[in-house]
CSV table of C-alpha atoms in Angstrom, one decimal:
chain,number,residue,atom,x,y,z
A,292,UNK,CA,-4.7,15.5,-22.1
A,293,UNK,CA,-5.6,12.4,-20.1
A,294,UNK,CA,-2.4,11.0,-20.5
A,295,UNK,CA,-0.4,14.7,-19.0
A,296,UNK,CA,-2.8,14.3,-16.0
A,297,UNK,CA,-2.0,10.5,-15.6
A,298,UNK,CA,1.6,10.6,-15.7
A,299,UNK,CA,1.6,13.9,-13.5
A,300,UNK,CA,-0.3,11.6,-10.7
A,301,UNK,CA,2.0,9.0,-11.2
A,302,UNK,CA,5.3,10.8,-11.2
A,303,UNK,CA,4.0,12.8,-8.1
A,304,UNK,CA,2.6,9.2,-6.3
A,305,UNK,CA,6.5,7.5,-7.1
A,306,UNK,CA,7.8,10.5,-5.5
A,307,UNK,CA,5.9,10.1,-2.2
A,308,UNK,CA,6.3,6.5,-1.8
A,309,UNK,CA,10.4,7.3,-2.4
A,310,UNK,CA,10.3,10.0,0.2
A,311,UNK,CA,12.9,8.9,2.7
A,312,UNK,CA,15.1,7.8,-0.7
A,313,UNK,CA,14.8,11.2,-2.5
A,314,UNK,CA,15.4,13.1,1.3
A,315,UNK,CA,11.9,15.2,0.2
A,316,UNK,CA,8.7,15.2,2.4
A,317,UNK,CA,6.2,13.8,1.1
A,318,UNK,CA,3.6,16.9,1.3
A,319,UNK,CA,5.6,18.5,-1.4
A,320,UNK,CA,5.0,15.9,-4.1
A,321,UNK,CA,1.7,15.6,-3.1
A,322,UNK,CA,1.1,19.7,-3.1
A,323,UNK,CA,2.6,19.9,-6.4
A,324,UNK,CA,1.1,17.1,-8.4
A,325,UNK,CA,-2.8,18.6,-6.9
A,326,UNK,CA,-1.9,22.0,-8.2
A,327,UNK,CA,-0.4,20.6,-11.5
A,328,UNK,CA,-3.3,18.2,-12.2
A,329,UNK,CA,-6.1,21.2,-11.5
A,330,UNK,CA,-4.5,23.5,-13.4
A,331,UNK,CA,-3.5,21.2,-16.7
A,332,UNK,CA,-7.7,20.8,-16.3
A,333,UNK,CA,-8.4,24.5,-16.2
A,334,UNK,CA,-6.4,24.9,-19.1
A,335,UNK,CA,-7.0,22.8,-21.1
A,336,UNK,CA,-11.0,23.1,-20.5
A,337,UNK,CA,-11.3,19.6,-19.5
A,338,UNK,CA,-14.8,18.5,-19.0
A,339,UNK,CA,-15.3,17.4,-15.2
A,340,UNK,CA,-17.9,15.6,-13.8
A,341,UNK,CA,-20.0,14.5,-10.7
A,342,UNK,CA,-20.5,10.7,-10.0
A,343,UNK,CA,-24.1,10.1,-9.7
A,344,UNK,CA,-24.0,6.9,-7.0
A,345,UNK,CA,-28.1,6.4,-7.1
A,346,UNK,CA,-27.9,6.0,-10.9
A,347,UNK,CA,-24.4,5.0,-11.3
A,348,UNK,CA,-23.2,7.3,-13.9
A,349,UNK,CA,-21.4,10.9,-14.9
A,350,UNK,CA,-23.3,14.4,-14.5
A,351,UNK,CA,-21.4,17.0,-16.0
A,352,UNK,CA,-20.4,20.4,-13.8
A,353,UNK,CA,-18.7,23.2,-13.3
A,354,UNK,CA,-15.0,23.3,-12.3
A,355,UNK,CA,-15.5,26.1,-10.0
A,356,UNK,CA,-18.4,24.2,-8.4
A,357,UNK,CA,-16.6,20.6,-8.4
A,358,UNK,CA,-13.6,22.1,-7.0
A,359,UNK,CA,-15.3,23.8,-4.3
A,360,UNK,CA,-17.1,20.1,-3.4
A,361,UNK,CA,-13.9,18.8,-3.2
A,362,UNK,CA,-12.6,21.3,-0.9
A,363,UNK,CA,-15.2,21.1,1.2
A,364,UNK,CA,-15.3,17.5,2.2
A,365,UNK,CA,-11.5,17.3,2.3
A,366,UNK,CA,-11.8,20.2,5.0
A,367,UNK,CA,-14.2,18.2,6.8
A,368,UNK,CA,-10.9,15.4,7.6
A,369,UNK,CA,-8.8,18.4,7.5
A,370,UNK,CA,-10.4,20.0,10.8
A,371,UNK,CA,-11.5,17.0,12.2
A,372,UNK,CA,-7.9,16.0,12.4
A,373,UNK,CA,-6.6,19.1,13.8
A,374,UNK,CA,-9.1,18.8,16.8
A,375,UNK,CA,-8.2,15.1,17.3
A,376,UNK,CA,-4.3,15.9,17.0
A,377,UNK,CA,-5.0,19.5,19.2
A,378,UNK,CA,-6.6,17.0,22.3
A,379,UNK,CA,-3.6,14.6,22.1
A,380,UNK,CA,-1.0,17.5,22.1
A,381,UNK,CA,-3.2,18.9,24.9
A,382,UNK,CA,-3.4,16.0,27.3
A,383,UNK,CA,0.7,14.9,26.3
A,384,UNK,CA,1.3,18.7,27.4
A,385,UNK,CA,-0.2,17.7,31.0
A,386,UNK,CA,1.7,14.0,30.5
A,387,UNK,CA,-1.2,12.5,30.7
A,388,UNK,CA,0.1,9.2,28.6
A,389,UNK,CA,2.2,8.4,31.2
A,390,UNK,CA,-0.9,7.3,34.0
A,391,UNK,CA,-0.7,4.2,31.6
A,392,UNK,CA,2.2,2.6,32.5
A,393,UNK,CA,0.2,2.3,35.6
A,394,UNK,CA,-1.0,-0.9,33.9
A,395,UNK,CA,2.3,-2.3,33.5
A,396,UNK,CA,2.6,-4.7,36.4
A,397,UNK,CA,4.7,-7.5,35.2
A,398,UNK,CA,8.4,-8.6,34.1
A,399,UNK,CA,6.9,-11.8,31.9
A,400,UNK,CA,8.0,-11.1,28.1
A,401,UNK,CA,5.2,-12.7,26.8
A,402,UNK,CA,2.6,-11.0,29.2
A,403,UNK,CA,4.2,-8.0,28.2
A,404,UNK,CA,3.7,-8.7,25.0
A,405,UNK,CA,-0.5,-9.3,25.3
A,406,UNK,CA,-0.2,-6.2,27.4
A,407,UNK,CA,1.2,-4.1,25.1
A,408,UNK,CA,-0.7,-5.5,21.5
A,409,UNK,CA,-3.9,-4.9,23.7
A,410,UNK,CA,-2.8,-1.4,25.0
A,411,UNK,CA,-2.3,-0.4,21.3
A,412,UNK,CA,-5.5,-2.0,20.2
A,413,UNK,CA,-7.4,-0.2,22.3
A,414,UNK,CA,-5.8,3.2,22.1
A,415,UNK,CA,-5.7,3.4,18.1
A,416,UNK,CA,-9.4,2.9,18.0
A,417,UNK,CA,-9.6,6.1,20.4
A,418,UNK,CA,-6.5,8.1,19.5
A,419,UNK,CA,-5.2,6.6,15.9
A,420,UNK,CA,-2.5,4.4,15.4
A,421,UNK,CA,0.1,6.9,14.5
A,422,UNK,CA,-0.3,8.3,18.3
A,423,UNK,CA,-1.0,5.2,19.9
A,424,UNK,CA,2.4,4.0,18.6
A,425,UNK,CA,4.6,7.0,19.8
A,426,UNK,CA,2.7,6.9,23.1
A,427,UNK,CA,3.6,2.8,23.9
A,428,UNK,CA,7.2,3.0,22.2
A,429,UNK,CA,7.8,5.9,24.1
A,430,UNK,CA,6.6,3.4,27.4
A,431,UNK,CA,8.2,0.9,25.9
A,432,UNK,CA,11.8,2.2,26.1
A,433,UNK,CA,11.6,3.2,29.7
A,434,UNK,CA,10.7,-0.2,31.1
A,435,UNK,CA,13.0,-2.3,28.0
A,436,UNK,CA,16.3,-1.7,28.1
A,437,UNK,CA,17.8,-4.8,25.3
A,438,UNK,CA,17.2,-3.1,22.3
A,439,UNK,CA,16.6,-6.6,19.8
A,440,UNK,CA,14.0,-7.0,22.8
A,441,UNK,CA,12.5,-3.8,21.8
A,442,UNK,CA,12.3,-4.2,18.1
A,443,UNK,CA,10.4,-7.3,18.2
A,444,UNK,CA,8.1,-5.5,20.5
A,445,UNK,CA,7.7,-2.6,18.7
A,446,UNK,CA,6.6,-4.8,15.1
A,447,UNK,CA,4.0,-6.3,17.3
A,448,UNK,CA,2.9,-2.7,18.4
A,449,UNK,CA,2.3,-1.7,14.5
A,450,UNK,CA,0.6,-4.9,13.8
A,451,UNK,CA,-2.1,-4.3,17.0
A,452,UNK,CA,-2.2,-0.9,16.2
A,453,UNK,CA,-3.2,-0.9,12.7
A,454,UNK,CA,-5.6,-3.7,13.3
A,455,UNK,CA,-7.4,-1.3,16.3
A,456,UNK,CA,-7.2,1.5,14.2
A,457,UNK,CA,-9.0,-0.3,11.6
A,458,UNK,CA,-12.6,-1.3,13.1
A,459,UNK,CA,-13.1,2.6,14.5
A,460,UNK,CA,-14.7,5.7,12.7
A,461,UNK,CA,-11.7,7.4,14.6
A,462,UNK,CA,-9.2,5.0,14.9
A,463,UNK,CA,-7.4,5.2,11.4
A,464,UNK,CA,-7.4,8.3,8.9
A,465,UNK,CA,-8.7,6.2,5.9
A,466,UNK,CA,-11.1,4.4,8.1
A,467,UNK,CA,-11.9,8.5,9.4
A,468,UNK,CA,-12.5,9.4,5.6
A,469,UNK,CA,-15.1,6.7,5.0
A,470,UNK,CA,-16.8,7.6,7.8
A,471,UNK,CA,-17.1,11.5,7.0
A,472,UNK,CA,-17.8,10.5,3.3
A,473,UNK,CA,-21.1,8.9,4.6
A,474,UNK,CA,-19.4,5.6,3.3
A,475,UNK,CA,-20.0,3.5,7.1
A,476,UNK,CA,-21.9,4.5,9.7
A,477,UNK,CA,-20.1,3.9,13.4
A,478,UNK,CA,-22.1,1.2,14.2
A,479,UNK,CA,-22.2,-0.9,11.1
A,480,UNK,CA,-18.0,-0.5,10.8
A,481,UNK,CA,-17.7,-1.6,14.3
A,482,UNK,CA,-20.2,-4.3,14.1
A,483,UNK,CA,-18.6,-5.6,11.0
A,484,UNK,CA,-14.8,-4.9,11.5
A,485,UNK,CA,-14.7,-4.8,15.1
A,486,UNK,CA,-13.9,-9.6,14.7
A,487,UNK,CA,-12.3,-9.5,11.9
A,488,UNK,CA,-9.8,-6.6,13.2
A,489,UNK,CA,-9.6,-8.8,17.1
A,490,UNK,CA,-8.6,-12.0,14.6
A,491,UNK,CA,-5.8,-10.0,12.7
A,492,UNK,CA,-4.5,-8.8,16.2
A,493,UNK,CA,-4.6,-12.5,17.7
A,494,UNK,CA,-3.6,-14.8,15.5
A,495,UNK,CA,-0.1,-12.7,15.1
A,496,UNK,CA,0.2,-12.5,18.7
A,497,UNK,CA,-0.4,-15.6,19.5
A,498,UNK,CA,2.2,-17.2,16.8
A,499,UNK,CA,5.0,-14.8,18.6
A,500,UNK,CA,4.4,-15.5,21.6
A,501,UNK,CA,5.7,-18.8,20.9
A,502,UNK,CA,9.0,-17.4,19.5
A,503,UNK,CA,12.4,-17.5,21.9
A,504,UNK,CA,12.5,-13.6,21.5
A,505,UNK,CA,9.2,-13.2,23.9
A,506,UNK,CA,10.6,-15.9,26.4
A,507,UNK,CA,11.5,-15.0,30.0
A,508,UNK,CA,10.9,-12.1,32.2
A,509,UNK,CA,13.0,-8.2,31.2
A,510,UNK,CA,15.3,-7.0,33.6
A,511,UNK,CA,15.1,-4.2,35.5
A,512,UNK,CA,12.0,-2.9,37.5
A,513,UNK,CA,9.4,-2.5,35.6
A,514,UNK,CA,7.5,0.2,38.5
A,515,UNK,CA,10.7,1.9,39.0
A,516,UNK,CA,9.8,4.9,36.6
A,517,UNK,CA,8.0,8.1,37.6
A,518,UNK,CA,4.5,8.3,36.9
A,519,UNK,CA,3.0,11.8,35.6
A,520,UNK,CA,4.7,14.8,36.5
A,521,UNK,CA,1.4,17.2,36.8
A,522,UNK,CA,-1.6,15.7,38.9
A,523,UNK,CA,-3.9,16.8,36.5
A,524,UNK,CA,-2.2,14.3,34.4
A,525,UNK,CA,-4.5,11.5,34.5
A,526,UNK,CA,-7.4,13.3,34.8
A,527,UNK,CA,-6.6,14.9,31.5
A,528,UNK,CA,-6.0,11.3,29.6
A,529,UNK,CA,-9.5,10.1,30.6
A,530,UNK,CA,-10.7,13.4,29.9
A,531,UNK,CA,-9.7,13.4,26.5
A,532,UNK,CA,-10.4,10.2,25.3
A,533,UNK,CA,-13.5,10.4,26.5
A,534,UNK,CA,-13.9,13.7,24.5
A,535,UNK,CA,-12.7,11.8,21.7
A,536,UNK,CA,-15.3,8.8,21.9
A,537,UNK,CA,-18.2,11.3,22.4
A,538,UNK,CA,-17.6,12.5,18.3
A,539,UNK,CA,-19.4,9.5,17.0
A,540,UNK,CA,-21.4,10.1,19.2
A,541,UNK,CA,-22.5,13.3,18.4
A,542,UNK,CA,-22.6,12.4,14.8
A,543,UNK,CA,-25.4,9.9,15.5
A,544,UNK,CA,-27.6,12.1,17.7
A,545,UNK,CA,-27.7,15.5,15.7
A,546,UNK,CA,-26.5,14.4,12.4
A,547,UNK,CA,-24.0,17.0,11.7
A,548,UNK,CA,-20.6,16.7,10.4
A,549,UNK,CA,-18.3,15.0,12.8
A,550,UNK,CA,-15.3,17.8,12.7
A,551,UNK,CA,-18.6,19.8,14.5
A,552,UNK,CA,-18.6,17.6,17.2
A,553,UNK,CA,-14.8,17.2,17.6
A,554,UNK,CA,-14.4,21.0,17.8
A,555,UNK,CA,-17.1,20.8,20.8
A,556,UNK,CA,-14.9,17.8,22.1
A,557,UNK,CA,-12.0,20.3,21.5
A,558,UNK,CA,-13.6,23.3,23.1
A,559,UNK,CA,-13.9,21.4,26.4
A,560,UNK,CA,-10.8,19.7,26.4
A,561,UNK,CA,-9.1,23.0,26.0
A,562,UNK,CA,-11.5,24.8,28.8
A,563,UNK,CA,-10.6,22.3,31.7
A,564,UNK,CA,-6.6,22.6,30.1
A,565,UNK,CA,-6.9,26.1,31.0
A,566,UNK,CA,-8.4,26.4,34.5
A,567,UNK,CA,-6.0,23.0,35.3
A,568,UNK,CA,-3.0,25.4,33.6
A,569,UNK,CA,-3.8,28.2,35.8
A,570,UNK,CA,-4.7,26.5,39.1
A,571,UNK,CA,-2.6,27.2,41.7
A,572,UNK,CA,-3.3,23.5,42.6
A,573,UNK,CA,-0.9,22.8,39.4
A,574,UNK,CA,2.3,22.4,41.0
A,575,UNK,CA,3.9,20.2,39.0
A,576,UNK,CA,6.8,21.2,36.7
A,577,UNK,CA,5.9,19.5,33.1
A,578,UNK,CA,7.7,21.3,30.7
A,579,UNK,CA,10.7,22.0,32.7
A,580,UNK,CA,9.5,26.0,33.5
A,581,UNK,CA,8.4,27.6,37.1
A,582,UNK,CA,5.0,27.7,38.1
A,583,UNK,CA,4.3,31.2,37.3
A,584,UNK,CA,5.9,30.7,34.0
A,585,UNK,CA,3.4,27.4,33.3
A,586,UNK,CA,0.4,29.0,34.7
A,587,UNK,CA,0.7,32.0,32.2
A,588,UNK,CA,1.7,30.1,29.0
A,589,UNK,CA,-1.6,28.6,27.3
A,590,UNK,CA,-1.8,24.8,27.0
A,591,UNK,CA,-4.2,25.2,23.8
A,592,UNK,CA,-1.1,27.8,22.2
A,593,UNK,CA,1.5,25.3,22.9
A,594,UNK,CA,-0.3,22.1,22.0
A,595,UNK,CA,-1.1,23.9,18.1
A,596,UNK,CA,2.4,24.9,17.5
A,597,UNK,CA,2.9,20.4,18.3
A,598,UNK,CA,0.2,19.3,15.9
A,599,UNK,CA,1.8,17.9,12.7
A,600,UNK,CA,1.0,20.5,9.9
A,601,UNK,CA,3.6,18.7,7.5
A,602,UNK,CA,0.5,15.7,8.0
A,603,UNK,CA,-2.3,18.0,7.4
A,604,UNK,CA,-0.9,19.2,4.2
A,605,UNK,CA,-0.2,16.0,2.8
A,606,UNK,CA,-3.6,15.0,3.3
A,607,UNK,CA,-4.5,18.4,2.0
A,608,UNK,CA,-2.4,17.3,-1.5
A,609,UNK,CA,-3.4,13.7,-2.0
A,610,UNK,CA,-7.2,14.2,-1.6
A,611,UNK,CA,-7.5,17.1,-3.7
A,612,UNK,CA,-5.2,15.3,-6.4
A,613,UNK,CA,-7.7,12.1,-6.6
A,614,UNK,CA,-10.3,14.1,-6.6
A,615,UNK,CA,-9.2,15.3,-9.7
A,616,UNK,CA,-9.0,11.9,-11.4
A,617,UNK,CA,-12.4,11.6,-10.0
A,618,UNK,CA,-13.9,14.8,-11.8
A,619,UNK,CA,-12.5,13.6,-14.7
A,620,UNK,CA,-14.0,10.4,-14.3
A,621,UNK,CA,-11.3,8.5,-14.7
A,622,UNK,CA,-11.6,6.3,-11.2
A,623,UNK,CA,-15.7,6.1,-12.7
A,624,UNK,CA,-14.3,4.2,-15.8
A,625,UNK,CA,-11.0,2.6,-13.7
A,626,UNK,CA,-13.5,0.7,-11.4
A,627,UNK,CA,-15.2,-0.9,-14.6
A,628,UNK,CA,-11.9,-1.6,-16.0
A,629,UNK,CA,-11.6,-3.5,-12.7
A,630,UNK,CA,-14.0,-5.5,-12.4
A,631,UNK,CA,-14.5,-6.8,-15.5
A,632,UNK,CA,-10.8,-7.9,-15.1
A,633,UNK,CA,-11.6,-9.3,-11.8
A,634,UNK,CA,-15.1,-9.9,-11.4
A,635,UNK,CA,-14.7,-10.6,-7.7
A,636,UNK,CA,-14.6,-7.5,-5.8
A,637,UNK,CA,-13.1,-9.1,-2.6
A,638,UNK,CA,-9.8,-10.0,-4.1
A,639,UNK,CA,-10.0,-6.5,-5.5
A,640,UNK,CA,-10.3,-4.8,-2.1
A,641,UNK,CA,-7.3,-7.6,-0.8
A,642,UNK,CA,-5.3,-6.3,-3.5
A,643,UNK,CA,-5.8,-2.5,-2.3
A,644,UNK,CA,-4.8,-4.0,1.2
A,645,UNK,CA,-1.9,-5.5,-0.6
A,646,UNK,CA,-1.1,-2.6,-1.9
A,647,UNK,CA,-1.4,-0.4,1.4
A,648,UNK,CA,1.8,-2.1,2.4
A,649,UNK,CA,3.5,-0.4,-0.9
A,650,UNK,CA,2.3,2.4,-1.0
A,651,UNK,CA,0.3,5.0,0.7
A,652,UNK,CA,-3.3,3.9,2.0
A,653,UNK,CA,-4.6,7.3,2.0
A,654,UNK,CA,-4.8,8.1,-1.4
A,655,UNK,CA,-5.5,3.9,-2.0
A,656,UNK,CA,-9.0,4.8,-0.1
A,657,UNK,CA,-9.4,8.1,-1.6
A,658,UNK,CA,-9.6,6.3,-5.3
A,659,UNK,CA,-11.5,3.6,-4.0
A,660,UNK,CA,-14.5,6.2,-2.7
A,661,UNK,CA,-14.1,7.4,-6.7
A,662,UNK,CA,-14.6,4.1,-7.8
A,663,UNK,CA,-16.8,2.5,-6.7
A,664,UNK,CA,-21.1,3.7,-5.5
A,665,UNK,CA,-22.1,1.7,-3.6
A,666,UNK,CA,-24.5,2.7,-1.1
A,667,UNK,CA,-23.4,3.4,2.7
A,668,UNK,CA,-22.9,0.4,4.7
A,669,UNK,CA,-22.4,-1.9,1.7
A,670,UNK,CA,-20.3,-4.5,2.6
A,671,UNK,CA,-17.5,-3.2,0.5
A,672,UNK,CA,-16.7,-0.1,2.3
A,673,UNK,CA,-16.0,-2.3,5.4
A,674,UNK,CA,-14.0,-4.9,4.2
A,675,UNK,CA,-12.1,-1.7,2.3
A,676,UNK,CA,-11.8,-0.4,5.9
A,677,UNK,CA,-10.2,-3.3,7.2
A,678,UNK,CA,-7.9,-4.3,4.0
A,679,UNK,CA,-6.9,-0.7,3.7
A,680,UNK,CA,-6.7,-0.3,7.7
A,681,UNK,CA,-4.8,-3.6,8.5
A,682,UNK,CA,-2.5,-4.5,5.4
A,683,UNK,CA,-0.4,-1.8,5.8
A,684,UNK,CA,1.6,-3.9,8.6
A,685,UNK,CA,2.8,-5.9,5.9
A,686,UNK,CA,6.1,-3.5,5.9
A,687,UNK,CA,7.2,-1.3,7.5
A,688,UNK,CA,6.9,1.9,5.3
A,689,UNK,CA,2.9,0.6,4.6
A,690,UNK,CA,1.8,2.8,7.8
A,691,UNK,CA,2.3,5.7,9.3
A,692,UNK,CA,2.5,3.8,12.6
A,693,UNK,CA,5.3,1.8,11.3
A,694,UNK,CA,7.1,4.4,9.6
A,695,UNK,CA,7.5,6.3,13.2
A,696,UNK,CA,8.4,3.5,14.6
A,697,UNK,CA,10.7,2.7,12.4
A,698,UNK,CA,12.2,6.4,13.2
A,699,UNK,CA,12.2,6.1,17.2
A,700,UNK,CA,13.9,2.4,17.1
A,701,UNK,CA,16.2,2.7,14.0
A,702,UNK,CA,13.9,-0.6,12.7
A,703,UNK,CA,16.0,-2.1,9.2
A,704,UNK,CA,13.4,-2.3,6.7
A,705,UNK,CA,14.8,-6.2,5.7
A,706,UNK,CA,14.4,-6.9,9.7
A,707,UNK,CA,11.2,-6.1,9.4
A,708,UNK,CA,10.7,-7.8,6.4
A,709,UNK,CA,12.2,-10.9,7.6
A,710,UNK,CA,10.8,-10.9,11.1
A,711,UNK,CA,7.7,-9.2,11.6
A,712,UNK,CA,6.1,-9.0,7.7
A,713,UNK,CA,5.1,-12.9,7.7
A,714,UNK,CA,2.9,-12.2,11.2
A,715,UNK,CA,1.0,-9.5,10.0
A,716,UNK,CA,0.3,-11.1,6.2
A,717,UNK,CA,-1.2,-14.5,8.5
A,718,UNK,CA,-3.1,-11.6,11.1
A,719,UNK,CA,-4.3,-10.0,7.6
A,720,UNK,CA,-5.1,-12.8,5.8
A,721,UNK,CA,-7.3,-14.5,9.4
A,722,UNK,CA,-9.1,-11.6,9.5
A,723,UNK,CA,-9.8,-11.2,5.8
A,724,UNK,CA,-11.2,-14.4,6.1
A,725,UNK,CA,-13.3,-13.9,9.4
A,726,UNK,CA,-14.6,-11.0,7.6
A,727,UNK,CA,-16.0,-12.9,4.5
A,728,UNK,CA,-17.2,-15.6,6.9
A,729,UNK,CA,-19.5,-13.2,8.9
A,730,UNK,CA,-20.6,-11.3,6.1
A,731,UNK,CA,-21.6,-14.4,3.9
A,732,UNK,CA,-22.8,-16.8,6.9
A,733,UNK,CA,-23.4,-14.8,10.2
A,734,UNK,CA,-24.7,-11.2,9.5
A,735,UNK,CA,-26.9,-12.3,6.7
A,736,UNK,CA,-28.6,-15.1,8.3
């Protein structure tokens, strides 16, 4: 029977990493191959387990019970997502994003180009990657107008982006499950990822800048586009982030769940989106519609029917489907497999980086949190953070940041490859490196 449930996961994993070749979204692979694998282990009365991580080894349960665990800590991401994604919608619906081209002061190419990687740096540690990419392409094509310009611009915004996204408990959605599965604490990622993840953005950054593409100044005015169309706009932005930010936060200080504190983060968010909604102070026109017509349609109601459910049921799919590899306790035995094959563990967790550029990191992380027990705040889980968070950039399809990007520019996949790929493998392999320096030398002086 283990053999039907390994070739289900399989067939279902080849058909979401050929999604945009086999024209099918990936959350229905990912849906059918959960339901497929739980039910081939209800009927065929498969014996499922529970790792024990104290004592390293298999406790034997119920499926009813196990399945319900499961559930549970995958709905933890689930809602914690939606409140992240609900806040972004909410301060996008006031066009809040646009206060940042604010910062954008310069015609310089290559200032441009530390403006940007730092813009996107920042941001996906607050907002995720994913966002923080739409939000600065989005920027990006108002103020570049040469397109080639653009795309080289753009592969340096996945690159930063990942690499921000990696070192925050909110900044990536694998680095977000190893924080909720009590794998890293806030403090410990950032204090531990925070270098390596500055080293991966740099080094790249600092190689391209040197290139003929990042020469010169852009033409055109860079100031000459409107700011925010609702005054409320920028007040929003700051409002959410902050919001955002506050979640750790709130996890550290009462020790709950951190999809409690984002729905708190939510609720006010969405409180001061309604009084700013229906002020008459609100006289902007930001979706196109009269005043009256704004003030009576709810920003909270339009922001849900924005957030990306296609997203949420994907993650819904994969997590649920290694989980069931996990109660089987084939990741348990895997992870032995592993490293008695390869006894160090840090080319193991550069090979799941590797393989983030290949194929999906979310599931990647999901099997690693099967395989392995150590204890939270092992070194592992960060430099799986990182590897997982950063190695993606490698290509294009290895991220959900660049696989937007590569839908709002038209990016080739062999442009990417010949152009951008080689940056982020020397960014990934700095930081890798900074990361096992600090660990071995610095932190454990």
């Amino acid at each position: 029977m283990e053999t039907i449930i390994i070739a289900i996961f399989l067939a279902g994993y080849l058909a979401i990493t050929l999604e945009h070749n086999l024209k099918i979204d990936k959350l229905i692979p990912a849906l059918a191959m959960m339901a497929l694998l739980w039910a081939v282990i209800a009927l065929g009365h498969m014996p499922v387990f529970e790792v024990n991580a104290e004592l390293k080894e298999l406790e034997a349960t119920h499926i009813d019970e196990i399945l319900l665990h499961h559930l549970g800590k995958t709905a933890e991401i689930l809602f914690f997502l939606l409140g992240a994604m609900t806040i972004v919608e909410i301060i996008d619906y006031f066009d809040g994003f646009a206060a940042i081209k604010g910062f954008i002061k310069t015609r310089s190419k290559r200032k441009l180009l530390w403006l940007f990687s730092i813009l996107a740096f920042v941001l996906s540690a607050i907002i995720d990657n994913l966002t923080a990419t739409i939000v600065l392409i989005t920027i990006l094509q108002k103020v570049i107008n040469d397109r080639n310009t653009r795309l080289w611009f753009a592969g340096m915004i996945i690159i930063a982006a990942n690499a921000g996204g990696a070192w925050s408990p909110i900044g990536d959605v694998t680095t977000t499950m190893l924080w909720i599965a009590n794998k890293v604490s806030a403090l410990q990622l950032i204090e531990h990822v925070l270098i390596p993840s500055i080293i991966c953005m740099v080094v790249p950054v600092l190689v391209a800048s040197r290139n003929k593409a990042f020469k010169g100044q852009i033409e055109g005015d860079v100031d000459g586009d409107e700011g925010p169309k609702s005054k409320f706009g920028p007040t929003m932005l700051y409002l959410g982030l902050s919001a955002i930010v506050f979640v750790p936060i709130f996890k550290t200080v009462t020790h709950l769940p951190p999809y409690v504190g984002m729905m708190l983060s939510l609720a006010v968010v969405a409180t001061f989106a309604e009084i700013y909604s229906n002020s008459k102070f609100n006289i902007s026109n930001v979706h196109g519609e009269d005043n009256d017509s704004v003030g009576h349609h709810s920003p909270v109601h339009h922001s849900l029917s924005k957030i990306e459910l296609p997203s949420i049921l994907f993650f819904l799919g994969i997590l649920l489907a290694v989980a069931a590899l996990e109660s089987l306790g084939i990741l348990f035995h895997a992870a032995g497999g592993l490293n008695t094959a390869i006894p160090n563990t840090d080319i193991v967790v550069m090979l799941f980086g590797v393989g983030s550029a290949v194929i999906d990191n979310v599931p990647l992380v999901a099997a690693s949190m099967g395989m392995f027990s150590e204890p939270m705040d092992n070194p592992l889980w960060h430099f799986i953070a990182y590897s997982a968070g950063t190695g993606g950039s490698m290509l294009i399809i290895g991220s959900a940041a660049g696989v937007v990007a590569m839908g709002m520019e038209k990016i080739d996949f062999f442009w990417y490859l010949k152009k951008i790929a080689w940056l982020a493998l020397i960014g990934f392999l700095a930081g890798a490196a900074s990361f096992v320096l600090l660990r071995d030398f610095l932190l454990n002086a």
